[in-house]
Structure formats: structure tokens, C-alpha cells
Coordinates of C-alpha atoms in Angstrom, one line a residue:
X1 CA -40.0 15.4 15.2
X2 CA -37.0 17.8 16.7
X3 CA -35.7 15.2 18.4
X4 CA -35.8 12.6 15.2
X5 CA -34.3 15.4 13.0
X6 CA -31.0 16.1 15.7
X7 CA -30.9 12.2 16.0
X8 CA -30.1 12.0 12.2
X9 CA -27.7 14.6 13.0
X10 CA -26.0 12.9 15.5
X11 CA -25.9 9.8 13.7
X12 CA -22.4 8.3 12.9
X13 CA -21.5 9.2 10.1
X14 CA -20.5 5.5 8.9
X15 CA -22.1 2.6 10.0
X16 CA -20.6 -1.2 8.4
X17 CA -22.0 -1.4 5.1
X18 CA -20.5 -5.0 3.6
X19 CA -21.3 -3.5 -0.1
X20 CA -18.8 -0.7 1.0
X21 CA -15.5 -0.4 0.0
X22 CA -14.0 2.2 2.1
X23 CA -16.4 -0.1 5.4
X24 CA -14.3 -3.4 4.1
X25 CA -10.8 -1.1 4.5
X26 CA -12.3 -0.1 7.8
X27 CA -13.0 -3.2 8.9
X28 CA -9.4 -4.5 7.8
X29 CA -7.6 -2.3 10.0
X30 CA -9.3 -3.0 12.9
X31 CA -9.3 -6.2 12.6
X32 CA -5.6 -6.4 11.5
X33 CA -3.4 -3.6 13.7
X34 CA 0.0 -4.7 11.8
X35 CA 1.5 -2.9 8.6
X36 CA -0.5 -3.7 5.5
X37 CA 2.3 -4.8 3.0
X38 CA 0.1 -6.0 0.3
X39 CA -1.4 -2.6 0.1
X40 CA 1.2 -0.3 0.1
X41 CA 2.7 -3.0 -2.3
X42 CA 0.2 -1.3 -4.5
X43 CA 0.8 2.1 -3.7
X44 CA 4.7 1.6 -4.4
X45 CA 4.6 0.2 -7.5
X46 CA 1.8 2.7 -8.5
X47 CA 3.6 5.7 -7.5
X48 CA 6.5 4.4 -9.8
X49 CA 4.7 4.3 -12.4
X50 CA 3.5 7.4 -12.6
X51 CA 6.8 9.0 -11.7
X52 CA 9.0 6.8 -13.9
X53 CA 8.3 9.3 -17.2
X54 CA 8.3 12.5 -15.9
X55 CA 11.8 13.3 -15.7
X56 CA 12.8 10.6 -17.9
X57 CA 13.3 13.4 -20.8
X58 CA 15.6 14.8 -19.1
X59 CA 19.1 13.0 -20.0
X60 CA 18.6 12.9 -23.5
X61 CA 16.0 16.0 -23.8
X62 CA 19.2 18.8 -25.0
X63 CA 19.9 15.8 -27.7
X64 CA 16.3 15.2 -28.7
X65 CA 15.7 19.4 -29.2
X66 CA 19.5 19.1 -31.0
X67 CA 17.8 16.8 -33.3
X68 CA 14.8 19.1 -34.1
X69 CA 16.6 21.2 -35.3
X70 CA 14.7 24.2 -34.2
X71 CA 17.2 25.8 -32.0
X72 CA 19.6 28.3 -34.0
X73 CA 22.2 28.5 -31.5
X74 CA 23.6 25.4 -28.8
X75 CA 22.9 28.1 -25.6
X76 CA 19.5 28.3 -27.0
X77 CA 18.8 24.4 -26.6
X78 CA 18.4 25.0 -22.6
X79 CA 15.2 27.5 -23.7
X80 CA 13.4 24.7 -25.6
X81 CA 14.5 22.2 -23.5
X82 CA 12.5 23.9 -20.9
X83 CA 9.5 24.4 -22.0
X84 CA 9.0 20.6 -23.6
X85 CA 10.0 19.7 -19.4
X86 CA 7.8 22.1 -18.2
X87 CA 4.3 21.1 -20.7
X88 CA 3.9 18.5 -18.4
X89 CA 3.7 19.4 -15.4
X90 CA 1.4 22.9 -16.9
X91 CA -1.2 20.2 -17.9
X92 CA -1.4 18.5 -15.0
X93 CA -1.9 21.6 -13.0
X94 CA -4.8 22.3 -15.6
X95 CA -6.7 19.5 -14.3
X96 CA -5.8 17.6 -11.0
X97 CA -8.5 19.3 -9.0
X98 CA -10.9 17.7 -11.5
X99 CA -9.0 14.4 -11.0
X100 CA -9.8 14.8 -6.9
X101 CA -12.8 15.7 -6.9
X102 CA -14.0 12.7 -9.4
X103 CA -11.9 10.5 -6.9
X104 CA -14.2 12.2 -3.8
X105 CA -17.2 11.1 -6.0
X106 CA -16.0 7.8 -7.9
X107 CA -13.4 6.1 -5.8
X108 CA -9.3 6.3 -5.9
X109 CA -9.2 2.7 -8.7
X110 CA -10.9 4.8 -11.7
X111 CA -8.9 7.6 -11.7
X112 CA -5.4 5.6 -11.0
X113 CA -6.6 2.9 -14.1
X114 CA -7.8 5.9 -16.1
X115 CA -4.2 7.7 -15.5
X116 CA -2.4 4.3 -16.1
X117 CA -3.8 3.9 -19.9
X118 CA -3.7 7.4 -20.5
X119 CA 0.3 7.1 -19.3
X120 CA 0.9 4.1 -21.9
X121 CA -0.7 6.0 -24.5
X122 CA 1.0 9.4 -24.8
X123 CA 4.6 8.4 -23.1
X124 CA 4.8 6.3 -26.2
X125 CA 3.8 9.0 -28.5
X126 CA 6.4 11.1 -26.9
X127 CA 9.2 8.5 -27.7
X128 CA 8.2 8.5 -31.7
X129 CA 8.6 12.6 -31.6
X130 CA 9.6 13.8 -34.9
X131 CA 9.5 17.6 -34.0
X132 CA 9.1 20.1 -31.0
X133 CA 5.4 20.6 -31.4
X134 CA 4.7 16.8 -31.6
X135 CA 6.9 16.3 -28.1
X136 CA 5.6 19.8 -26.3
X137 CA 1.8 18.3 -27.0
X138 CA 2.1 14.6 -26.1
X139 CA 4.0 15.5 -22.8
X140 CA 1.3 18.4 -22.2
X141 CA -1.6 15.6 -22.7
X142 CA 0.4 13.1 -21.1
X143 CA 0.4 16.0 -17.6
X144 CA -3.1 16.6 -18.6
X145 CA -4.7 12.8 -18.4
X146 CA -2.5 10.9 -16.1
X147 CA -4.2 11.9 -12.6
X148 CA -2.6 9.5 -10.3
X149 CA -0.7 11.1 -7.7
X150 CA -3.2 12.9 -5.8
X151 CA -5.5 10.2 -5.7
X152 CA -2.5 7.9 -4.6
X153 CA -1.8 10.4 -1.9
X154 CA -5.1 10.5 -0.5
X155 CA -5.4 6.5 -0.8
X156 CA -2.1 5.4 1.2
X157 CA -3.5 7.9 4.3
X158 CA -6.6 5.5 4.1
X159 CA -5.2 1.9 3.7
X160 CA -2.8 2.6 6.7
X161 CA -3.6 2.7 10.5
X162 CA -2.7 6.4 12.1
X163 CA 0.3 4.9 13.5
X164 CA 1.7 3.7 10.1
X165 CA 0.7 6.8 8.0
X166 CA 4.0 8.0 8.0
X167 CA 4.8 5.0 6.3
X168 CA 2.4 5.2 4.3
X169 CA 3.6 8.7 3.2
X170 CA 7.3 7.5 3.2
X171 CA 6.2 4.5 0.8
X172 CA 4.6 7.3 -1.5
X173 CA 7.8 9.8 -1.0
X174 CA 10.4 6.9 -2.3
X175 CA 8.4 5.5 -4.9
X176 CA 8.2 9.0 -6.1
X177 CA 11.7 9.7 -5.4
X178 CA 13.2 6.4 -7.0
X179 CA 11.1 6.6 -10.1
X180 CA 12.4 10.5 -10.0
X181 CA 15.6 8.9 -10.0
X182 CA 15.5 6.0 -12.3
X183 CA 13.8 7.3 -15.3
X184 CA 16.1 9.9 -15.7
X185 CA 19.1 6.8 -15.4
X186 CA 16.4 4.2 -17.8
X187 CA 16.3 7.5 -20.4
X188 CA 20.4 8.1 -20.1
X189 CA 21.4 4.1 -20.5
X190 CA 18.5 3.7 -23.3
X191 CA 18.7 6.8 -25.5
X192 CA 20.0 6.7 -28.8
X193 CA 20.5 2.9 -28.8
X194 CA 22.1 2.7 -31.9
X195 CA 24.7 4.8 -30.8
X196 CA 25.1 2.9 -27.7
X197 CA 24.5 -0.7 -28.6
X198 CA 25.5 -1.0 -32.7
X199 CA 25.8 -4.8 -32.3
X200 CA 22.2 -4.6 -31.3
X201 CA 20.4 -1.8 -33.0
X202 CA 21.1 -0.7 -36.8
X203 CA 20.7 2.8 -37.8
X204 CA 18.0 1.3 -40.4
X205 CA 15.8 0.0 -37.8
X206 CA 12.8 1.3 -35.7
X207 CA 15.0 2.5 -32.5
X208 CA 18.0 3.7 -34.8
X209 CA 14.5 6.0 -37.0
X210 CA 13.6 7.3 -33.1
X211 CA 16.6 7.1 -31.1
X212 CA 14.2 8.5 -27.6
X213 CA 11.6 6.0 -28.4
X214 CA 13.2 2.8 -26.3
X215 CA 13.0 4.3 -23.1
X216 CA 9.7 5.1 -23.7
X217 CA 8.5 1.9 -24.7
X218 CA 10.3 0.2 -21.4
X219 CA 8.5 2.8 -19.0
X220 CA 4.7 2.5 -21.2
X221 CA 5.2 -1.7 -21.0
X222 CA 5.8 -1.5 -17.4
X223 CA 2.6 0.9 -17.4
X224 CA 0.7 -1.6 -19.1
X225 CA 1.5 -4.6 -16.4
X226 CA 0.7 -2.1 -13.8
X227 CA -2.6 -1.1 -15.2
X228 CA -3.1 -5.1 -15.4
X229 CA -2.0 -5.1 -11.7
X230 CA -4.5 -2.7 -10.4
X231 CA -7.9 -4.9 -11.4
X232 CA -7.0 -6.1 -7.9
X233 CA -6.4 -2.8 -6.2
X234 CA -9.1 -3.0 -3.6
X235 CA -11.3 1.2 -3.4
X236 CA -10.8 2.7 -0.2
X237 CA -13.9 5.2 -0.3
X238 CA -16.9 4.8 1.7
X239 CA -19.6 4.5 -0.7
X240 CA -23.1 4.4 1.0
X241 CA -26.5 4.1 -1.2
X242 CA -28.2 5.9 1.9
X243 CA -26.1 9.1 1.6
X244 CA -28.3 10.1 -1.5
X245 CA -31.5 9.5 0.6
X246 CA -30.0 11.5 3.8
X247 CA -29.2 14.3 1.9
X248 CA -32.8 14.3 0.3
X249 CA -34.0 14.2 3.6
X250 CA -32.2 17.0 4.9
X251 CA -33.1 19.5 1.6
X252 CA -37.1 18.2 2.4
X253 CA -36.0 19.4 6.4
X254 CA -34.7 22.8 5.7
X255 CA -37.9 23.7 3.4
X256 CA -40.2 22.5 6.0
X257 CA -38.5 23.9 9.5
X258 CA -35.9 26.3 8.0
X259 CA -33.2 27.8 10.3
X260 CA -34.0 25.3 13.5
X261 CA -32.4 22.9 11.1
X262 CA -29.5 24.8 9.9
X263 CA -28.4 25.9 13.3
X264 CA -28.2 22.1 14.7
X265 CA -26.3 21.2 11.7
X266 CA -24.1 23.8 12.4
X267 CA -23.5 22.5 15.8
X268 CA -22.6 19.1 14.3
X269 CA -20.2 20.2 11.5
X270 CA -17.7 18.5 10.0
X271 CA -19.1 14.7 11.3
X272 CA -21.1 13.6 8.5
X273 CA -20.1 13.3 4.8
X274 CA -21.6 16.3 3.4
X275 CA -20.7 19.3 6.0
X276 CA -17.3 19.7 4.9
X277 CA -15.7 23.2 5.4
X278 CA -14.1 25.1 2.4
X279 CA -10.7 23.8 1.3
X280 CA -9.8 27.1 0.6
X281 CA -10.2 28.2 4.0
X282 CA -8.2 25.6 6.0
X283 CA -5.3 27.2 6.6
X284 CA -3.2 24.2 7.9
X285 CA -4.1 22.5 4.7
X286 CA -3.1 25.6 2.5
X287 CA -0.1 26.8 4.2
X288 CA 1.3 23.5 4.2
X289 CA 0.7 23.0 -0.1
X290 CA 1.9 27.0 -0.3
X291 CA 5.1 25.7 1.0
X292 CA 5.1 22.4 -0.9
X293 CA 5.0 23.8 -4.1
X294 CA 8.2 26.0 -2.9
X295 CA 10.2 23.1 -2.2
X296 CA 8.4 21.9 -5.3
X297 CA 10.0 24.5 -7.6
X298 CA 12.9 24.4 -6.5
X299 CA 13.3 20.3 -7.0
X300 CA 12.1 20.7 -10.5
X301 CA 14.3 23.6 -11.6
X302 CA 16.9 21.6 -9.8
X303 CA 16.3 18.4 -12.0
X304 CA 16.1 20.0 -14.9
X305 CA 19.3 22.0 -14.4
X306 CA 21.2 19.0 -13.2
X307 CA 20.8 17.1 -16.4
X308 CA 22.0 19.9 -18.4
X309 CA 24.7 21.0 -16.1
X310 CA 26.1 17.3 -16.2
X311 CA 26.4 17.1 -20.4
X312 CA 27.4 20.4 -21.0
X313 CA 31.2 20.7 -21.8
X314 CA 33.6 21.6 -19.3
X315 CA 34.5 24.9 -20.9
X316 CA 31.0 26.0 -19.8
X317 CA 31.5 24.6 -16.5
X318 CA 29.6 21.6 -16.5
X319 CA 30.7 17.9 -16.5
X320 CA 31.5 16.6 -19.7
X321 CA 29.2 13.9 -19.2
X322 CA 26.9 11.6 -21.9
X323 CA 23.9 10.9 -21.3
X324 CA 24.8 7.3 -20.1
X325 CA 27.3 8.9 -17.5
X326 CA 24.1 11.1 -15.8
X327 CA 22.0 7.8 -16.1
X328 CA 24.9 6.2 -14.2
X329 CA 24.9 9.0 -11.4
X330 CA 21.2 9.1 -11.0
X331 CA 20.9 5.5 -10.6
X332 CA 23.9 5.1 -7.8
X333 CA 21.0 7.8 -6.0
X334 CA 18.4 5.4 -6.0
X335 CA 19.5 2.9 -3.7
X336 CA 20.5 5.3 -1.2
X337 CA 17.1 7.0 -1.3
X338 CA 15.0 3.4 -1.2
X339 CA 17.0 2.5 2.3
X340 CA 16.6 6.0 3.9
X341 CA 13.1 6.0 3.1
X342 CA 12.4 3.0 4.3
X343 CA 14.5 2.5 7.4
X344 CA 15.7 5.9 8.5
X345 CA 12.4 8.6 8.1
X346 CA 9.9 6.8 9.8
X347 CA 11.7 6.7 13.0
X348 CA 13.1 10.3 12.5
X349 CA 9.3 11.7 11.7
X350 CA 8.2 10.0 15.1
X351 CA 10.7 11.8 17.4
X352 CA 11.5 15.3 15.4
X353 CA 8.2 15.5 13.8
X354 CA 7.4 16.0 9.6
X355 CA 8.2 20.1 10.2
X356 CA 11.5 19.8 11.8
X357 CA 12.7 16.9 9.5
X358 CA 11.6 19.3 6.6
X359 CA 13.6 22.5 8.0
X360 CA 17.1 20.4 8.6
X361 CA 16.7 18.8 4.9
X362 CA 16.3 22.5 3.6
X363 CA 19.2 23.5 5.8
X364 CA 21.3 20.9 4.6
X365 CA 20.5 21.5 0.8
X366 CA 21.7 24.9 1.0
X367 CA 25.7 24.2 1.4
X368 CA 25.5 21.1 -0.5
X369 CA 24.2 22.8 -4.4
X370 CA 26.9 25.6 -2.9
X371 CA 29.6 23.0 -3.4
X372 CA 28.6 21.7 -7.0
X373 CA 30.6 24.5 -9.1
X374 CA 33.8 23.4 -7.1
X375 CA 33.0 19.7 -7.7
X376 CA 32.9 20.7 -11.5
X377 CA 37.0 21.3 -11.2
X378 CA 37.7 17.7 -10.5
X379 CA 38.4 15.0 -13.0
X380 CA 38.5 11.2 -12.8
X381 CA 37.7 8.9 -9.3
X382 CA 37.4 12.1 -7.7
X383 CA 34.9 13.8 -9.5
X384 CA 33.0 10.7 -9.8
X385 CA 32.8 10.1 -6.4
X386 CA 31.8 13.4 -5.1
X387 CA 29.0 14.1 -7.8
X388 CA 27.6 10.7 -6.8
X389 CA 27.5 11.5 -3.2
X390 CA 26.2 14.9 -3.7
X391 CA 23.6 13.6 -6.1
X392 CA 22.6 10.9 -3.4
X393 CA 22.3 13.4 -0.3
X394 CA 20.3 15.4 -2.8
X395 CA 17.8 13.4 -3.7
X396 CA 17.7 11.7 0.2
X397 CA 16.8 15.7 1.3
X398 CA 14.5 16.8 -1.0
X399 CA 12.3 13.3 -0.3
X400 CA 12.3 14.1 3.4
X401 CA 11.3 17.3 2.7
X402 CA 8.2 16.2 0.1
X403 CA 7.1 13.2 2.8
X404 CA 7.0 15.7 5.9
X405 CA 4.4 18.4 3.9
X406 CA 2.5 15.0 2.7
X407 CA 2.0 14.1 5.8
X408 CA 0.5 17.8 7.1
X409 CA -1.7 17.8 3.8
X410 CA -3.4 14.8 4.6
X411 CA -4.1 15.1 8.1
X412 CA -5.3 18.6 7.9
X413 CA -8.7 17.0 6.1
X414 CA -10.5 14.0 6.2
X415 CA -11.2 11.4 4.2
X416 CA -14.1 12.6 1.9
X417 CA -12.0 15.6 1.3
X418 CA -8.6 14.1 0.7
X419 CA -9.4 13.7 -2.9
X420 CA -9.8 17.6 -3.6
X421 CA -7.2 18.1 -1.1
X422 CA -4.7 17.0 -3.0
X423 CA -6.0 17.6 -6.4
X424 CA -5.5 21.4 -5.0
X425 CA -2.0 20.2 -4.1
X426 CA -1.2 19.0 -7.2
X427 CA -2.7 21.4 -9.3
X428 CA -0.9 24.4 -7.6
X429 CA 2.4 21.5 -7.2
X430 CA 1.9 21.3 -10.8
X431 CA 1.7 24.7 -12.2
X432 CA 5.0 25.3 -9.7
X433 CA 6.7 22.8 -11.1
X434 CA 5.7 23.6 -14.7
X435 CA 7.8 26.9 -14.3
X436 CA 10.3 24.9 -12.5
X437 CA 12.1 23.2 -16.2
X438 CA 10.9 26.5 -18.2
X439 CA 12.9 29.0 -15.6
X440 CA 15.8 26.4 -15.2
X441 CA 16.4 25.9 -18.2
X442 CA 16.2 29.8 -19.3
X443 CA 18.5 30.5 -16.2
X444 CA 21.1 27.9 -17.2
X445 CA 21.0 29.2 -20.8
X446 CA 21.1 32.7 -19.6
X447 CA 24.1 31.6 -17.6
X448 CA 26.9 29.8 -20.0
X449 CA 26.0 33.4 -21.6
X450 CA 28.2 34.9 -18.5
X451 CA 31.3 33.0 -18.0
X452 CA 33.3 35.8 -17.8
X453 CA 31.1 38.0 -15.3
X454 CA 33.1 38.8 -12.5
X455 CA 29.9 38.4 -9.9
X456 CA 29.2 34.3 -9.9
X457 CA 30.3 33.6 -13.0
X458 CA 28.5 30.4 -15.1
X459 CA 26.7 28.0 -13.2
X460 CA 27.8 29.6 -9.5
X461 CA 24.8 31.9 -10.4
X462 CA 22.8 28.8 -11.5
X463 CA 23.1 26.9 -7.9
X464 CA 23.1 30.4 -6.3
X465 CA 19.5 31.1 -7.6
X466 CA 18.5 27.5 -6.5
X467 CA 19.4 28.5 -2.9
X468 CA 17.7 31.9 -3.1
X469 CA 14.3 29.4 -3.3
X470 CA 15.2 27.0 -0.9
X471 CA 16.0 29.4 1.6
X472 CA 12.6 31.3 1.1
X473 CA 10.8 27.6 1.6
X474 CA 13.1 27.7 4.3
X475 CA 11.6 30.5 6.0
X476 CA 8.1 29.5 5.1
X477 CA 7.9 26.4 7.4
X478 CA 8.0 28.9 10.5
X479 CA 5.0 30.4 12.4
X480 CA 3.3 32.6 11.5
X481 CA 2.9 30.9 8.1
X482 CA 2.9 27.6 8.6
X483 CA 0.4 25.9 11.1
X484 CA 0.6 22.7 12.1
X485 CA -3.4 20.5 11.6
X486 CA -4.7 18.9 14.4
X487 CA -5.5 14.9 13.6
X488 CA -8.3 14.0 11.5
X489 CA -9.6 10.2 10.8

């Protein structure tokens, strides 16, 4: 009977089930060792989705809390501004560990279809905002219910072969990046169309009534052929009816022979699909999401602060610009960031390795936001040329930064943990980011307060702060802090 029980023990821990998803996956990359474009297809246009509203706001967002008429004075509208930016992103902290862990139990497809119609719902509510509390409580349920980007994570590590998971991670880094990047552009061409396009849209009708609603309604129809997209979005989790009846077996075991069991268990941990070590104790996995959500911060406060550095008026030491000019410069990014991806950090990541890629893009990002007061001084080609090359290297370095600490996240675990994983990673992204809009925007109100200051005046101390972060993410991705995982299938 000992030797029956340590047999179960020892047994692999999946053997070719055909009515198993995450077997059928298996099976596929084995049986096909190139990349597999059709599925990370999926994961692109996935990824976009889910990324396409959340800084979409952010163009028109000082117009749209203008409009409410809630702020008493114009260096107040950065406050508000903040925390409608940040409701978001506190919501989906709230709840994307319960997103992973019904991923771990369900599959990856019912949480990204769940997340998909959830997205359609409440990003349409938010364009048809008629006051602060209507817009801070659909963008907070919107964070709340759309739980796609963990599970996304977790499923592009598991559709690719290990020598394409940096790809995989890449593909997941630019969709993010690009949608990061063209929202903003789809909410700066498409807000206030009236305004804009008088020869197309009265003042009487619906998108004259809710001049924020038409980029909402492009980004929550593109949701909906997305959702219709992902019926044939194959699961990537194993799924085994015998896992039930093993884990019967072994409670029925541990009554009847008590420690003997326990101790060979022990002795086999971590190769079957129950004996998974705490999350919370994995300090590869943690150290790399600690650092994440540093870089994290940063990129949100950055985001936010960009927008409303660019439209604020010169005097103040910002742009000048509309909100069709930011559009403009945000979209000339996305190009640049969808080639680099694609072409450039794959073969980088193989011969520097995610960590060092990571350090030189924090490096770099230092000097750069250094240089963005003394880019505010030009005026014309100049100016426009500069701010679009900045904004370009920008984005480019914080995406090599993000796809580096992906990649340590997920293989730090392994497959039936990914979920959690990075429903941990998002939740504590999440809440990171949430303070990201809320302390921008604060900071940048607090600083067109000090113009005259002798000590960086304006937005010197804006961009100042902003390094202050990165260098402290900076120092983070060293030893003794952060440890690199060893591989896990």
C-alpha cells in the first residue's frame, strides 16, 4: 500500500487528456515548435482592448471636469482630474486577485469575456457623464469588473513555447503600450466633436449633448467585436475530472496513515497541481511585482501629468496644446513603440537579459523627463519635433521596462499559479497606479501654484519628482532586492 500511495505521488502531474484544454495547448506546441501567430493574434488584440480606455480620459479629462463645473478655481481642475484617473485603476486593485484566482479555477476565456462586456458597459456610461460623481463611479466599476490583464498575462506564457515567451510577453507589453498610446490620441482627435467637426456634429445632437461620449462609443464598439472575437479563443488550463478524485484520495490517505503521507508529499512538492507553495513567500515572484508597481507609479503619474502639462497655457509652462494636438503627439508614439516591440526587444532580452534591459530603460528615462521643461521654450517645427521624439523614446522605455518584470513574474511560478500570480501583480499594480493620476495631478496643481519659486520652479519640480521614483525603481532592480526565478514550465 506504501508503495501505491508514493506511486500516486510520483505520478506526472498531467497525463493527455483530449477533453483538456490546457492537454490540447500542450499538445500544439509540441507538435508545432514555430511561433503561434494565430494565438498571440488573440492576445494582441485582447490586450488592446482592455488598454484602449484607460487612459483615454486623459486628453479631454481637464475639459470634461471644466464642464462639471465643480472645480472653483482652473489650478484646482488637476485635483479632480486626478482622482476620476485614479478610480480606475483603485477598483481594479480591489479585485484582481479574485479575477486570478477564478482564472486558476475556471479557465483564462471567462474571465477575459466577462471583462470584455463589463468594458462595453461602463466605458460607455463614462462617455454619457453628466457630473463628477457619475464619471468617478463608472470608471471605478469599469477598474472593478474588467479583469483581463492578469489573466492575459498568465495566458500568453502558456500558448507560447519557452523560447518564444519573450515574445509572448513583448506581444502583451505593445498591445498594452499602443493601446496606452492610442486612446489617449482616439480621446484627443474625438472629444468635443462638435467643436471639432461642425459640418458633421450640431450642438443639438447626441455628441454635441455629451461632447466625451464619441470616443467612448468607438473604443466600447471595438469591445463588442472583440468579445464576438473571443468565442474562438481556445482555454489554456489543464482541466482534469480526476484532480477532484486524487485530492479525495489523498484527504482519505492522511486520515488513515497520517504523517507517513505528509512527509513523502513533502518530498515531492511543487510537481502536482495541488502542492503549490505560498505566493506570498516566493520572493523572486514578489520582488519582481514590488518593483513593477514602482515603475508602475511612475508611468501612471507620468501619463497623467503629460496630458495636462501639454494643454496647459504656456504662461504656466506647459504647451499650449488642444486636446487634438496631444492626440496628434501620442499617436506619432505608437508606431515607434509597435516596431521596437516587435523587432528590436526580443533579440535584446535574449543577449542582455529582461533585468539589464529594464535598468538601461530606467537609466535612460531619467535625462530624457529632465529635458521636457527646456523643450517647453520652443515654438513651431522645433517644438513639435522634439516633444514627439521625446514622447516616442518615452513610451519605447517604459515598455521595455514593463515586458522585462513580465517576463520574471511569470517564470517565477507555474502554470496553476499564474492566475493568482498576476492577480497579486495587478492588484498591488493597481492600487500603485491608482495613486499614480491622484498624486500627479495634485503635484502638477500644487506646481503652476509656484512659478515664481526660486528652487525648480513650475513643472521642473513636476519632472524632478518623476525622477525621484524612477531612480528609486532604479535602485530596486539590484541584489539584494531583486532575485532573479529559476525556470518553471
Amino acid at each position: 500500500m506504501a508503495k501505491n500511495r508514493e506511486a500516486l505521488l510520483k505520478k506526472e502531474v498531467w497525463e493527455y487528456d483530449e477533453s483538456c484544454p490546457g492537454c490540447k495547448i500542450d499538445h500544439l506546441k509540441e507538435s508545432n515548435p514555430g511561433i503561434p501567430f494565430k494565438l498571440l493574434f488573440y492576445v494582441w488584440i485582447v490586450v488592446l482592448c482592455a488598454a484602449l480606455p484607460i487612459s483615454s480620459l486623459f486628453p479631454f479629462l481637464y475639459f470634461m471636469i471644466r464642464d462639471f463645473h465643480i472645480a472653483k478655481r482652473e489650478e484646482d481642475i488637476g485635483f479632480y482630474a486626478g482622482y476620476v484617473g485614479s478610480s480606475f485603476m483603485f477598483g481594479r486593485a480591489l479585485t484582481s486577485v479574485i479575477w486570478g484566482m477564478v482564472a486558476d479555477r475556471y479557465g483564462r476565456k471567462p474571465v477575459i469575456t466577462a471583462g470584455l462586456i463589463s468594458l462595453i458597459i461602463f466605458n460607455t456610461l463614462f462617455g454619457l457623464s453628466t457630473n463628477f460623481w457619475m464619471a468617478l463611479s463608472t470608471r471605478f466599476l469599469l477598474g472593478s469588473l474588467c479583469g483581463i490583464l492578469g489573466p492575459m498575462r498568465a495566458y500568453a506564457s502558456e500558448v507560447c513555447r519557452k523560447e518564444y515567451q519573450a515574445l509572448g510577453m513583448s506581444i502583451i507589453s505593445t498591445a498594452w503600450g499602443i493601446g496606452l498610446v492610442i486612446g489617449p490620441a482616439l480621446g484627443g482627435f474625438l472629444a468635443q466633436p462638435a467643436e471639432k467637426f461642425p459640418h458633421i456634429f450640431s450642438k443639438e445632437s447626441l455628441f454635441g449633448r455629451f461632447p466625451y461620449f464619441l470616443p467612448s462609443l468607438l473604443i466600447s464598439t471595438f469591445a463588442l467585436g472583440v468579445s464576438v472575437l473571443c468565442y474562438w479563443l481556445p482555454e489554456t488550463l489543464h482541466i482534469h475530472k480526476e484532480n477532484k478524485e486524487q485530492n479525495e484520495l489523498y484527504a482519505w490517505e492522511v486520515a488513515a496513515y497520517g504523517g507517513d503521507v505528509k512527509e513523502k508529499l513533502k518530498k515531492f512538492e511543487g510537481k502536482g497541481p495541488n502542492q503549490q507553495q505560498s505566493l506570498l513567500k516566493n520572493w523572486p515572484l514578489m520582488s519582481s511585482i514590488i518593483v513593477y508597481c514602482v515603475f508602475q507609479l511612475h508611468d501612471m503619474a507620468y501619463a497623467e501629468i503629460f496630458s495636462l502639462w501639454a494643454i496647459s497655457p504656456s504662461e504656466y509652462g506647459g504647451l499650449g496644446y488642444s486636446t487634438a494636438d496631444v492626440g496628434e503627439v501620442l499617436a506619432m508614439s505608437g508606431l515607434g513603440l509597435l516596431l521596437f516591440q516587435l523587432f528590436l526587444y526580443p533579440p535584446m532580452e535574449r543577449i542582455l537579459g529582461p533585468v539589464m534591459v529594464s535598468r538601461i530603460g530606467a537609466v535612460l528615462t531619467i535625462p530624457l523627463l529632465s529635458s521636457y521643461p527646456l523643450i517647453a521654450m520652443l515654438s513651431g517645427v522645433g517644438l513639435s519635433l522634439l516633444i514627439n521624439c521625446a514622447s516616442l523614446l518615452k513610451n519605447v522605455l517604459c515598455v521595455s521596462i514593463t515586458t522585462g518584470l513580465f517576463l520574471l513574474q511569470n517564470r517565477a511560478v507555474t502554470q496553476q499559479q499564474r492566475g493568482a500570480a498576476n492577480g497579486i501583480s495587478m492588484s498591488a499594480m493597481s492600487f500603485f497606479k491608482a495613486i499614480g493620476p491622484a498624486g500627479g495631478g495634485s503635484l502638477f496643481s500644487w506646481a503652476l501654484k509656484r512659478q515664481n519659486d526660486s528652487f525648480l520652479p513650475g513643472s521642473r519640480m513636476v519632472f524632478f519628482m518623476l525622477n525621484i521614483i524612477e531612480l528609486v525603481g532604479l535602485f530596486m532592480t539590484f541584489k539584494p532586492f531583486l532575485t532573479v526565478p529559476d525556470e518553471n514550465p
